[in-house]
Structure formats: structure tokens, C-alpha cells
Coordinates of C-alpha atoms and ligand atoms in Angstrom, one line a residue:
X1 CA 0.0 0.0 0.0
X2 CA 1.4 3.5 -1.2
X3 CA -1.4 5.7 -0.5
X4 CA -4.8 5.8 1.6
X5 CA -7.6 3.3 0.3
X6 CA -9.9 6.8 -0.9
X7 CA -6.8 9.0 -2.1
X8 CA -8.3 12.7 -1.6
X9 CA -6.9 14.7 -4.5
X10 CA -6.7 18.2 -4.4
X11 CA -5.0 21.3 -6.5
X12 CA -4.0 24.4 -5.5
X13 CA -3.3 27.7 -8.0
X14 CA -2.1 31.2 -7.8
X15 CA -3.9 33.1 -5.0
X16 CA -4.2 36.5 -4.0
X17 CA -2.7 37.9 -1.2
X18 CA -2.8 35.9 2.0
X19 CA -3.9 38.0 5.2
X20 CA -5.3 37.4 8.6
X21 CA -4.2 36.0 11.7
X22 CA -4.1 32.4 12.6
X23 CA -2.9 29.9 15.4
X24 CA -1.6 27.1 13.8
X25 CA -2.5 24.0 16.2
X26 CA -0.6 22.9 19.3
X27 CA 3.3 21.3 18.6
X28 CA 3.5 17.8 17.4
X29 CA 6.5 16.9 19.8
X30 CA 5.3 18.8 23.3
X31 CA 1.8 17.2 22.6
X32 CA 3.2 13.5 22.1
X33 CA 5.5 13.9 25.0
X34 CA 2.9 15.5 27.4
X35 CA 0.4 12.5 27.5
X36 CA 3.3 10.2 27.6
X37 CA 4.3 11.8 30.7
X38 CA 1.6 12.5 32.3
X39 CA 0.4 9.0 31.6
X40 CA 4.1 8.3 33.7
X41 CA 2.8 10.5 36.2
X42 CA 1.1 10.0 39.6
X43 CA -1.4 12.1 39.9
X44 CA -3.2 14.5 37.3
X45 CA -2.0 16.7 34.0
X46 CA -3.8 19.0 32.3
X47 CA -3.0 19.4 29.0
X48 CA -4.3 22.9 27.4
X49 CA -3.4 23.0 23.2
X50 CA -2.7 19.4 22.7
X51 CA -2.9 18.8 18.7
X52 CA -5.4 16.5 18.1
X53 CA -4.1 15.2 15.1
X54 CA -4.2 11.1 14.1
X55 CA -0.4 11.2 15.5
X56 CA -1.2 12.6 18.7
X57 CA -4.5 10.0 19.1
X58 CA -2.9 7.6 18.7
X59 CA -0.4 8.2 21.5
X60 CA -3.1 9.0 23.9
X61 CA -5.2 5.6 23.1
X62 CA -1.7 3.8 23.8
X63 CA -1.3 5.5 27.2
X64 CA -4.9 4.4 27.7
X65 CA -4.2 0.6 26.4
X66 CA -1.2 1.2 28.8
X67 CA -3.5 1.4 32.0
X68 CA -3.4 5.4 32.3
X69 CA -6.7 7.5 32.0
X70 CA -6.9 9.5 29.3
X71 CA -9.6 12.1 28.8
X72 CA -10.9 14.9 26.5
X73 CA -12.7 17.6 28.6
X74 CA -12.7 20.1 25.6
X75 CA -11.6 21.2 22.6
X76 CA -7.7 21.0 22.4
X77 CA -8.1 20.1 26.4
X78 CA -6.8 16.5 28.0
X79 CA -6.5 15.3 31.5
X80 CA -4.3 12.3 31.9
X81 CA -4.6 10.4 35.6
X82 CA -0.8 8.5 35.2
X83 CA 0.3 5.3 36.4
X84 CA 3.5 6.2 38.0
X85 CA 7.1 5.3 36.0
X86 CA 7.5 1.8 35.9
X87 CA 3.6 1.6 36.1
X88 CA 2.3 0.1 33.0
X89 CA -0.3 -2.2 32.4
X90 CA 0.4 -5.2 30.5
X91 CA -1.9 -4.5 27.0
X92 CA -4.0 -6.7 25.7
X93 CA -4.0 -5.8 21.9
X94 CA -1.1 -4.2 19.9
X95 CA -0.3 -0.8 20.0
X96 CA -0.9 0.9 16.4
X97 CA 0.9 4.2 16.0
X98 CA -0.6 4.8 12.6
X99 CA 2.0 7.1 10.8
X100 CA 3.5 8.2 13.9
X101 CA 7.6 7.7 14.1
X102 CA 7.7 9.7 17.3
X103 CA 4.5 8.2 18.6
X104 CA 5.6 4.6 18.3
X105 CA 9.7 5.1 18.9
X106 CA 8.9 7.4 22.1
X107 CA 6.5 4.5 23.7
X108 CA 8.9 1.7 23.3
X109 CA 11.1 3.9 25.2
X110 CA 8.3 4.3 28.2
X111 CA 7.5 0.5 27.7
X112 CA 11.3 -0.8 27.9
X113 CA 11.4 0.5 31.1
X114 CA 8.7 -1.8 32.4
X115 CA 7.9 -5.6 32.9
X116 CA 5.0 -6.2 30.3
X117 CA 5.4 -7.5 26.5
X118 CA 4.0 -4.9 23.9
X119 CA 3.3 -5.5 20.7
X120 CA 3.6 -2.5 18.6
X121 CA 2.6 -1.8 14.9
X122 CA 2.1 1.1 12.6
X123 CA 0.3 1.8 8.8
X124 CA 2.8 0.7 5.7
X125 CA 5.0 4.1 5.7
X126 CA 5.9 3.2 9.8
X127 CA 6.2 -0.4 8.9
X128 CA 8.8 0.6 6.4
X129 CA 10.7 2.6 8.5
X130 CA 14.1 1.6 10.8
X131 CA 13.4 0.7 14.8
X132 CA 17.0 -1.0 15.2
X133 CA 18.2 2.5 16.0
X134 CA 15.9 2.4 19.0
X135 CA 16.3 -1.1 19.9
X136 CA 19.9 -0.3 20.3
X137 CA 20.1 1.1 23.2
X138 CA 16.8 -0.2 24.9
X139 CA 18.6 -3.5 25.1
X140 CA 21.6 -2.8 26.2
X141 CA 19.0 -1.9 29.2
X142 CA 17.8 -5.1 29.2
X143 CA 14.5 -4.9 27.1
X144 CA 14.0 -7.7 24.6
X145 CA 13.0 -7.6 21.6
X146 CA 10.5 -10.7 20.6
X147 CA 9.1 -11.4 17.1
X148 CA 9.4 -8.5 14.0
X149 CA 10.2 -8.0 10.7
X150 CA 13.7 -7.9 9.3
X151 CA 16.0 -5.0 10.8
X152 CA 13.7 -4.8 13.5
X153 CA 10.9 -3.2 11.8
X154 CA 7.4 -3.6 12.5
X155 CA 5.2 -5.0 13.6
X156 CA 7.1 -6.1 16.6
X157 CA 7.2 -7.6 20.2
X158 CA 9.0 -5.5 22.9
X159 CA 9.7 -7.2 26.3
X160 CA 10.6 -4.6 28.7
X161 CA 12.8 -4.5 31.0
X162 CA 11.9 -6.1 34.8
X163 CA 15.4 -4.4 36.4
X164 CA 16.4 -1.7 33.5
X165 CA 20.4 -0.8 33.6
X166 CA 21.2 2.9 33.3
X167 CA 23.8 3.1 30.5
X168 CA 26.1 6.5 28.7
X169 CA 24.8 5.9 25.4
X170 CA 25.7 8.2 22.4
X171 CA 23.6 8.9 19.8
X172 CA 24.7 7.1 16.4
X173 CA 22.2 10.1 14.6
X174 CA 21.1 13.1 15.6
X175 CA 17.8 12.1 17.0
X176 CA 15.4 13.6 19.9
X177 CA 13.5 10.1 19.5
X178 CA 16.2 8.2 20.0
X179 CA 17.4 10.5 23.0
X180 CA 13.6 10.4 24.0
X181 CA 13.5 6.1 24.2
X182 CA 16.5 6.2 26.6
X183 CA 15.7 9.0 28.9
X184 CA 12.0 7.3 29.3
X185 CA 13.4 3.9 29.9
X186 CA 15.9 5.3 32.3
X187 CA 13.2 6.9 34.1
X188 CA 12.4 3.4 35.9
X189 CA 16.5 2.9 35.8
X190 CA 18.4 3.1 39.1
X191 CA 20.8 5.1 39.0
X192 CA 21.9 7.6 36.1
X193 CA 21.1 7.0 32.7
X194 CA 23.2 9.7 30.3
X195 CA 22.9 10.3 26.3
X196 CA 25.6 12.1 24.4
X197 CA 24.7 13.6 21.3
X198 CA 27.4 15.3 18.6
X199 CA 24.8 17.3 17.3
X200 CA 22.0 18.6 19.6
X201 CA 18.4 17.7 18.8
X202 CA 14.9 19.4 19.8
X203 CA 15.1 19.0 24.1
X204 CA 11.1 19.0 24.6
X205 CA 12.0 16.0 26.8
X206 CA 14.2 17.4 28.9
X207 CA 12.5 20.7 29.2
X208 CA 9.3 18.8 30.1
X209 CA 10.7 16.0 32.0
X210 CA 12.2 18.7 34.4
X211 CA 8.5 20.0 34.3
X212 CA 7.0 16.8 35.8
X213 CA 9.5 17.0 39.1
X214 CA 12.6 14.5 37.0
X215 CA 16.4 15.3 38.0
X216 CA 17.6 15.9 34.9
X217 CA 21.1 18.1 33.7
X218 CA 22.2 19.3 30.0
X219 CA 25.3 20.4 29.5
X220 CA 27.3 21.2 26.0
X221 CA 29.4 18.8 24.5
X222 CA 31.6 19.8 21.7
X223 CA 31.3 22.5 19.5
X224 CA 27.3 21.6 18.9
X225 CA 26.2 18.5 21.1
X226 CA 24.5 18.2 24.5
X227 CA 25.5 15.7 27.5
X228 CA 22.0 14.8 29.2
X229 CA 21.8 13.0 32.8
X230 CA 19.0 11.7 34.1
X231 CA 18.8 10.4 37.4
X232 CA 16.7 7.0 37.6
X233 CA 13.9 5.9 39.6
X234 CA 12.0 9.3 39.4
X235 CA 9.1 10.2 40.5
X236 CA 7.2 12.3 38.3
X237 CA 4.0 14.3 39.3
X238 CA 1.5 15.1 37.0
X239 CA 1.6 19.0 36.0
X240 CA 0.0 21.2 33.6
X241 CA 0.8 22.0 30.2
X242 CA 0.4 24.5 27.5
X243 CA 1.5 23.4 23.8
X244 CA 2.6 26.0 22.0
X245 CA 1.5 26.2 18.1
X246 CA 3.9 24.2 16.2
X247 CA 6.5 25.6 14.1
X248 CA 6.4 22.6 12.1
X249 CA 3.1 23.2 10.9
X250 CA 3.3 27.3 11.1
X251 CA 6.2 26.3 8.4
X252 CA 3.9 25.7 5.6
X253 CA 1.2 29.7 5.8
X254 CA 4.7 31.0 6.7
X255 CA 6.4 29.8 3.2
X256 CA 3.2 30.3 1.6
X257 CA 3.2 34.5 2.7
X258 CA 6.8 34.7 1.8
X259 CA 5.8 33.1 -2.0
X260 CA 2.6 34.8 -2.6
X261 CA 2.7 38.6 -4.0
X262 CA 1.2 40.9 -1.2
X263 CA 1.2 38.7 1.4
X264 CA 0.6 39.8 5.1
X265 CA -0.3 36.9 7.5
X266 CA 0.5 37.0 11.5
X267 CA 1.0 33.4 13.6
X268 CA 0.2 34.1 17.4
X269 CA 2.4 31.6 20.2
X270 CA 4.7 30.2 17.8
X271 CA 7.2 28.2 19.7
X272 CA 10.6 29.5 19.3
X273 CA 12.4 26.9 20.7
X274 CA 16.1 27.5 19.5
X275 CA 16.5 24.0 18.8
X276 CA 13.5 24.5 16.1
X277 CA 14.2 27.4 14.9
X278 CA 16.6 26.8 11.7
X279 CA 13.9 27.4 9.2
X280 CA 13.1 30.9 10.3
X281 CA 17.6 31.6 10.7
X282 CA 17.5 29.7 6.6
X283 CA 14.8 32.2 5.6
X284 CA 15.7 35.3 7.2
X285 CA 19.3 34.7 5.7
X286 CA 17.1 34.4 2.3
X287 CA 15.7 37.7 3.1
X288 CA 12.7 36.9 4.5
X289 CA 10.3 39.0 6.3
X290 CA 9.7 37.9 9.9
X291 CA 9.0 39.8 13.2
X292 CA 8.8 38.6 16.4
X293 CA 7.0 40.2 19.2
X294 CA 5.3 39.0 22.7
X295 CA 8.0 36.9 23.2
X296 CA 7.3 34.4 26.1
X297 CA 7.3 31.4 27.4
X298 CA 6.1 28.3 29.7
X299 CA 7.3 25.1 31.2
X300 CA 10.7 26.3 29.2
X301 CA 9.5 26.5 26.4
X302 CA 9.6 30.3 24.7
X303 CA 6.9 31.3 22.0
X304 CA 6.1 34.4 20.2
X305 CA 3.7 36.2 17.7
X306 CA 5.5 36.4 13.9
X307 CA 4.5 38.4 11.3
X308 CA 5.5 37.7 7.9
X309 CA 5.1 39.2 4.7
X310 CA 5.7 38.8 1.1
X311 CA 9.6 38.8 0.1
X312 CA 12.0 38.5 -2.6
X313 CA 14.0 35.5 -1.9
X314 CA 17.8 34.2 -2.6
X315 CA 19.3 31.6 -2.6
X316 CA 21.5 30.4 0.3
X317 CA 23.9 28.0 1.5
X318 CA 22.6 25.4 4.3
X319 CA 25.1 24.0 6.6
X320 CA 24.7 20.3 7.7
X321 CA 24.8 21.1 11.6
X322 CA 21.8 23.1 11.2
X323 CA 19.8 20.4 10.0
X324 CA 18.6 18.8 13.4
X325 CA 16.4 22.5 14.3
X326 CA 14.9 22.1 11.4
X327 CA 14.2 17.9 9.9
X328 CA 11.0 18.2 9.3
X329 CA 11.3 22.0 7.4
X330 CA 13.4 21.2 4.1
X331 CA 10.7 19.5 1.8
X332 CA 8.9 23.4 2.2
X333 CA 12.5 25.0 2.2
X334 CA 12.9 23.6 -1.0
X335 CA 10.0 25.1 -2.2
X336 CA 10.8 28.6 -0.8
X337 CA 14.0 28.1 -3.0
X338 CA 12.0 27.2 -6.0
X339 CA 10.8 31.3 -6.1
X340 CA 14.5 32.6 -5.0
X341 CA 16.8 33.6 -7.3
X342 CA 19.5 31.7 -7.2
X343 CA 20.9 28.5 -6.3
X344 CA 20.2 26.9 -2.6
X345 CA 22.4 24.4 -1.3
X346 CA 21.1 22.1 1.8
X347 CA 24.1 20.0 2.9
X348 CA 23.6 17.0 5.0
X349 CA 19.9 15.6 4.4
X350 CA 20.6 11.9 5.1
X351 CA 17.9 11.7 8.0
X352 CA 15.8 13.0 5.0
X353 CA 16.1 9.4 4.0
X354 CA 14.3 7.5 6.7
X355 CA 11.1 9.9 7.5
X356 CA 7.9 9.8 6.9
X357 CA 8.7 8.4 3.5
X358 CA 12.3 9.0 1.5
X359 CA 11.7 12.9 1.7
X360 CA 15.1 13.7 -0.6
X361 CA 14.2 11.4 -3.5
X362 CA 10.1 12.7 -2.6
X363 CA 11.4 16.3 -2.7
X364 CA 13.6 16.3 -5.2
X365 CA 10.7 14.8 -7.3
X366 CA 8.1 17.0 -6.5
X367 CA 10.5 20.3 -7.8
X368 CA 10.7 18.5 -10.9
X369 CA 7.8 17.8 -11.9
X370 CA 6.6 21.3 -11.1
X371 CA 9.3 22.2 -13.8
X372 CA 12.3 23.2 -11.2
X373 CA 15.8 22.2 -11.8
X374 CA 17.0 20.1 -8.5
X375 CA 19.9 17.9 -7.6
X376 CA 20.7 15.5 -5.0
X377 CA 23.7 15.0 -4.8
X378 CA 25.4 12.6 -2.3
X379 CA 23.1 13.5 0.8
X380 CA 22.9 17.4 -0.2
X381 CA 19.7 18.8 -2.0
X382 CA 20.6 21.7 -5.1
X383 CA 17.8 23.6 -6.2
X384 CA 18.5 26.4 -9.1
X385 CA 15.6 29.1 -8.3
X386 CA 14.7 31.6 -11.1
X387 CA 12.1 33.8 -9.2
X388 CA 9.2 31.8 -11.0
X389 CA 8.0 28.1 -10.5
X390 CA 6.2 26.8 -13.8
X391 CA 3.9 24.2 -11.3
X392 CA 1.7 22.0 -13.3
X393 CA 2.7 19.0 -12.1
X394 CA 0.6 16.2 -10.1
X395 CA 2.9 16.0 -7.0
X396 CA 3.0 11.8 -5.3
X397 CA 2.7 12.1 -1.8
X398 CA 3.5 8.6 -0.2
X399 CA 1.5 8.8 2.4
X400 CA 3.5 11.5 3.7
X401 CA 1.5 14.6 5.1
X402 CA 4.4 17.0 4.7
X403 CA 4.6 16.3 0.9
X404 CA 1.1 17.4 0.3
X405 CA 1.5 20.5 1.7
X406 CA 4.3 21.9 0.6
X407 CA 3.1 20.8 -2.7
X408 CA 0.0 22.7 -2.0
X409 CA 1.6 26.0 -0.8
X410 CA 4.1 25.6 -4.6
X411 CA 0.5 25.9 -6.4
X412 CA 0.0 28.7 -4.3
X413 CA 2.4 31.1 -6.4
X414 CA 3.2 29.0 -9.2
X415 CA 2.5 29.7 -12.5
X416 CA -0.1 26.6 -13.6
X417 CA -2.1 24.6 -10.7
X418 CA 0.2 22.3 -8.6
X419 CA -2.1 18.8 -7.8
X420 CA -1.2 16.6 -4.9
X421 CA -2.4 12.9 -5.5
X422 CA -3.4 12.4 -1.8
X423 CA -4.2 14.7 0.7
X424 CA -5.2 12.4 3.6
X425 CA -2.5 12.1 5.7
X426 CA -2.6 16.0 6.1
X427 CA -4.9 14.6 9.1
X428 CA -1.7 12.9 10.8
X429 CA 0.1 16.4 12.3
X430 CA -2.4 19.2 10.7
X431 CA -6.1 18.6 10.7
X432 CA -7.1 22.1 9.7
X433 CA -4.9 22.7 6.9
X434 CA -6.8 23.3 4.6
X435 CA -9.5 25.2 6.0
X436 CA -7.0 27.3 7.8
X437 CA -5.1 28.3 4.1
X438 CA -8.4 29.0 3.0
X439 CA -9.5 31.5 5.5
X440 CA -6.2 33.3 4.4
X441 CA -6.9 33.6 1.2
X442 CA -5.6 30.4 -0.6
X443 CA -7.4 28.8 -3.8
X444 CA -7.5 25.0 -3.5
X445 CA -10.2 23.1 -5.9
Ligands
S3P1 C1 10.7 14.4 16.6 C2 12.0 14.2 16.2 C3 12.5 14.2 14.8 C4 11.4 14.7 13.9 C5 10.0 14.2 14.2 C6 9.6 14.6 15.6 C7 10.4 14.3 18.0 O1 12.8 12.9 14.4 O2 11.7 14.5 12.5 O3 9.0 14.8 13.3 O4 9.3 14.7 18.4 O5 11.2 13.8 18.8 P1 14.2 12.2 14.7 O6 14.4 12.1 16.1 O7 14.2 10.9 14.0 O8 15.2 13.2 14.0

């Protein structure tokens, strides 16, 4: 299976100018992390923003298979009653993450840490992707890793841990999930668990894990890693939480007002986490227009209000170490360097490789079919922009929600309609997508 069972297409074309204000929905990451958490917890969190998107769901129905109570008391509002670290209930049906990478690789990290066996499974694009990477280091404290698919893909059984070792593990990739699995195994650890990573990755876990009561210390490593120590057998309390709007999603309007002529479009509480920040340093450098005001922030994390408008664009040079604050931002960089002038050069993309779906080759493709000379070459993406994109092209989206719309916002300022084959999996991080591009101003048919 490469795409849903009822593939949704949709087109977008040249718009006029986008306006308006907007608060893109709660952040991916924090919201994943918060149930998981608070599910970890004793006691109560309330969770105020949480994304409900089929990711996010699907985390919170396998903290409820997991024995914690999970409940909706209003829109974008979730109270979690936790189990207490070590706590969880052996399920009784597999876990199914849908598309979720971070769902499924953060869970087996929480479930490693605990004696029950948990089956977990995903839809074909997580079935496809690598879990060795987070098997790794949860056996080395002492989970097991029952029946899956070759290279430890799933489905798959994980036996967790009845005494779990704290280990120094570094990272073999820059990875927050794989940083994530061992600090929430290590959690039920005694003693301290510590991760060393070359190249820091987003540190929601951290943050929030010092926001539930954990003892947990960063400090620098190298010119651009992090040295994280978590002290084991925690107990975490169950707190309260406000997601920020996602920069992750913001991403796509904010491209979009860049692209489209006469654009003027403000994004209220965008978290501006540094360590998420590289698209907004990448387009700035491109000459981008992008205030910040009412900066602020909560439970560590700073947010603020950005105002973007229309700008000429050029072409810039990506360097490889900023690629972990900003993984999930270069299929819709890429399109921003489509209308530069100029040639854009984004240098070490090989985690591109092993995301949602093989996001250089899907990148790469989508230019190109839209009429856009692009290069991969080794693990660096080249695209020559000319100020215009032709568009025209009918954009495959394997299954990936990120493909479609960046696709979409191309069409936005291209000059024929840009047509996505699938616009399903949208659902996965950004429900409202398309509604929300809509009330700015956008022309999808
Ligand atoms: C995430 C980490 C990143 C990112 C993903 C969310 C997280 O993955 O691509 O969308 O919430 O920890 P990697 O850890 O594999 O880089």
C-alpha cells in the first residue's frame, strides 16, 4: 500500500494575497511527550493546546491501552490520571501508531522501562521505516526484543525490562526520539542514565521531564552536542501543560506568505524553541520578512507572535549542523528556493532518507515535476531558483502529510495549478490545513 484506500486529490493555484491571523495547532513533539508523561505521572496533567491530530490519538489511546486515564474535557483540552514510572499495564492488543515515528519510537522507550510484552505496529509508511536504531540502546538496558520484521521493523514484540540498567549511550544520529527512548526507559532505571549527542536535537524532553519533578542536567558537548543526565527511579508528578503552536506546521502559511505577492499573515504563540528554529535563521538569511513580538514562554519552552510578509528571496547555503532544528522543514524550504533567485544548497539531508517516506528522492521529485531544476547529490539537496516556478505537475505524496503540503503552498504562487495525488494524511500532524489556508486567502479546488 502506497497511499490511503480513498486517495483525496486536491489542486492548489495562484492566490491573492494571503492575510489574517491564525494559530496554527498545538506542537506535534510537546503534545506526544505530554500524555506520555503525564500518563508516567502520579497524579493528574492537564494538558491545554494538545494537537489533536491522528499522531497525537494515537499516542493518547496507547497511554490508555497502557493502564493510564486519558480524557478529552474540551476542545484541544486532555486530562491524563498516570500510572506512576514503571507503572504500566500489560496491553492486551497491539499498540498501532498509525503514521507516527515519534509516537511509536517514544512509547517503546516508556514501555522498555517496564515488565510487560507490547506489541507495537504502525500503517505501511511506519512499517517501512528503521526501529533497530531504538532497539539499540533499549537492550543494552535489558529490554528484549521478541518477534518483527527484518532490521527490527514492525510490527514487533518488545519485552521490557523487569530491572532496566542505566547506560552513557551516544547517539549514532542526531535524533530527539532516539534520545527520548532512553531517557524514558531510564526513568524506571536506578541510578543515572546519560545520552551524548554530537549534534543537539529538539530538548522538549528534557524541558518537560524537568517540568513533571525528573532530576535531569544538560550540558554542552563539543562545539554543537549536549550531554543529558537523568537520574533513575523518578518520581514524576503530573503538572500542567500549555502546547505551544507548532513551528512545524506554522512552516507551511509562513512559506506560503513569503511566495505569494502581497502577502501579510501574523501566527500568534509560535514556539521558538532555538532548537526549532533553523527554518526561520534559513529564511531570514534568504531575506525573508519575519517579526517577532510577545516573546514568552512556559514550562521552558519560549513562544512568540510572527508576522510575515511577502519577500524577494535568494538563494542560500545550508550548513549540515543546522539540519537537526529544522528535519521536518526542508521538503517546504525547498519550495521557498524554488521562487529565489539563485541557487540553494542544503548540505547533509541523510535523515531526510528515513522519515515519513524517502523525503530527498520525494522532494527532489516534486521540484521536478513542477518544472524546477534540483539535484541531490550525495546526501545534499541543489535547487536552481529563477524567481518563478512553472507548477503544473501532479505531486505523489507517499503517504506523507508533509509532501502534500508543501506541494500545496508551490501551487499557491506557481504559475499553472500544482495537484497533490493524496491529501489524507494532512490529518496525521495538521487537521485544519486546509480550511485554515483558506481563511487566508488560498485557492485549493
Ligand atoms: C521528533 C524528532 C524528529 C522529527 C520528528 C519529531 C520528536 O525525528 O523528525 O518529526 O518529536 O522527537 P528524529 O528524532 O528521527 O530526528
Amino acid at each position: 500500500m502506497t497511499q490511503s484506500a480513498t486517495p483525496n486529490q486536491l489542486e492548489s493555484r495562484v492566490s491573492g494575497p494571503l492575510a489574517g491571523k491564525v494559530r496554527v495547532p498545538g506542537d506535534k513533539s510537546i503534545s506526544h511527550r505530554a500524555l506520555i508523561l503525564g500518563a508516567l505521572s502520579v497524579g493528574e496533567t492537564r494538558i491545554s493546546g494538545l494537537l489533536e491530530g491522528e499522531d497525537v490519538l494515537n499516542t493518547a489511546k496507547s497511554m490508555q491501552a497502557l493502564g493510564a486515564k486519558v480524557e478529552r474535557t474540551g476542545p484541544f483540552a486532555w486530562k491524563v490520571r498516570g500510572v506512576g514510572v514503571g507503572g504500566f499495564a500489560q496491553p492486551t492488543a497491539p499498540l498501532d501508531f498509525g503514521n507516527s515515528g515519534t509516537g511509536c519510537r517514544l512509547v517503546m522507550g516508556a514501555v522498555a522501562g517496564c515488565p510487560i510484552t507490547a506489541v507495537f505496529d504502525g500503517d505501511a509508511s511506519l512499517r517501512s521505516r528503521p526501529m533497530r536504531r531504538i532497539l539499540d540502546p533499549l537492550e543494552l538496558m535489558g529490554a528484549k526484543t521478541g518477534e518483527a520484521r527484518e532490521g527490527g521493523r514492525l510490527p514487533l514484540t518488545l519485552h521490557g525490562a523487569r530491572d532496566p540498567v542505566p547506560i552513557v549511550y551516544r547517539t549514532p544520529v542526531a535524533s530527539a526520539q532516539i534520545k527520548s527512548a532512553v531517557l524514558l526507559a531510564g526513568l524506571a532505571a536506578p541510578g543515572v542514565t546519560t545520552v551524548i549527542e554530537q549534534e543537539a536535537s529538539r530538548d522538549h524532553t528534557e524541558l518537560m521531564l524537568k517540568h513533571f519533578g525528573a532530576e535531569i542536567v544538560s550540558t554542552h558537548e563539543g562545539a554543537h552536542g549536549r550531554r543529558i543526565a537523568l537520574t533513575g527511579q523518578a518520581e514524576l508528578h503530573g503538572a500542567e501543560v500549555v502546547v505551544p503552536a507548532d513551528p512545524s506546521s506554522a512552516a507551511f502559511p509562513i512559506v506560503a506568505a513569503l511566495i505569494v505577492e502581497g502577502s501579510d499573515v501574523t501566527f500568534s504563540d509560535v514556539m521558538t524553541n532555538p532548537l526549532r528554529t533553523g527554518l526561520l535563521t534559513t529564511l531570514r538569511e534568504m531575506g525573508a520578512s519575519i517579526e517577532e513580538s510577545d516573546i514568552r514562554g512556559d514550562a521552558g519552552e519560549p513562544m512568540a507572535t510572527l508576522r510575515v510578509r511577502a519577500s524577494k528571496l535568494r538563494g542560500v547555503e545550508v550548513p549540515p549542523e543546522r539540519a537537526p532544528s529544522m528535519i521536518d522543514e526542508y521538503l517546504v524550504l525547498a519550495v521557498a528556493s524554488s521562487f529565489a533567485e539563485g541557487t540553494t544548497i542544503m548540505r547533509g539531508l541523510q535523515e531526510l532518507r528515513v522519515k515519513e517516506s524517502d523525503r530527498l528522492e520525494a522532494t527532489a521529485a516534486m521540484l521536478r515535476v513542477n518544472g524546477v531544476k534540483v539535484e541531490i547529490s550525495g546526501d545534499d539537496l541543489i535547487v536552481e531558483g529563477s524567481g518563478h516556478v512553472p507548477g503544473g505537475g501532479l505531486v505523489a505524496t507517499h503517504m506523507d502529510h508533509r509532501i502534500a503540503m508543501s506541494a500545496l503552498v508551490m501551487g499557491l504562487a506557481a504559475d499553472k495549478p500544482v495537484k497533490v495525488d493524496d491529501t489524507t494524511f494532512i490529518a496525521t500532524s495538521f487537521p485544519d490545513f486546509i480550511p485554515m489556508m483558506r481563511s487566508l486567502g488560498a485557492e485549493f479546488s
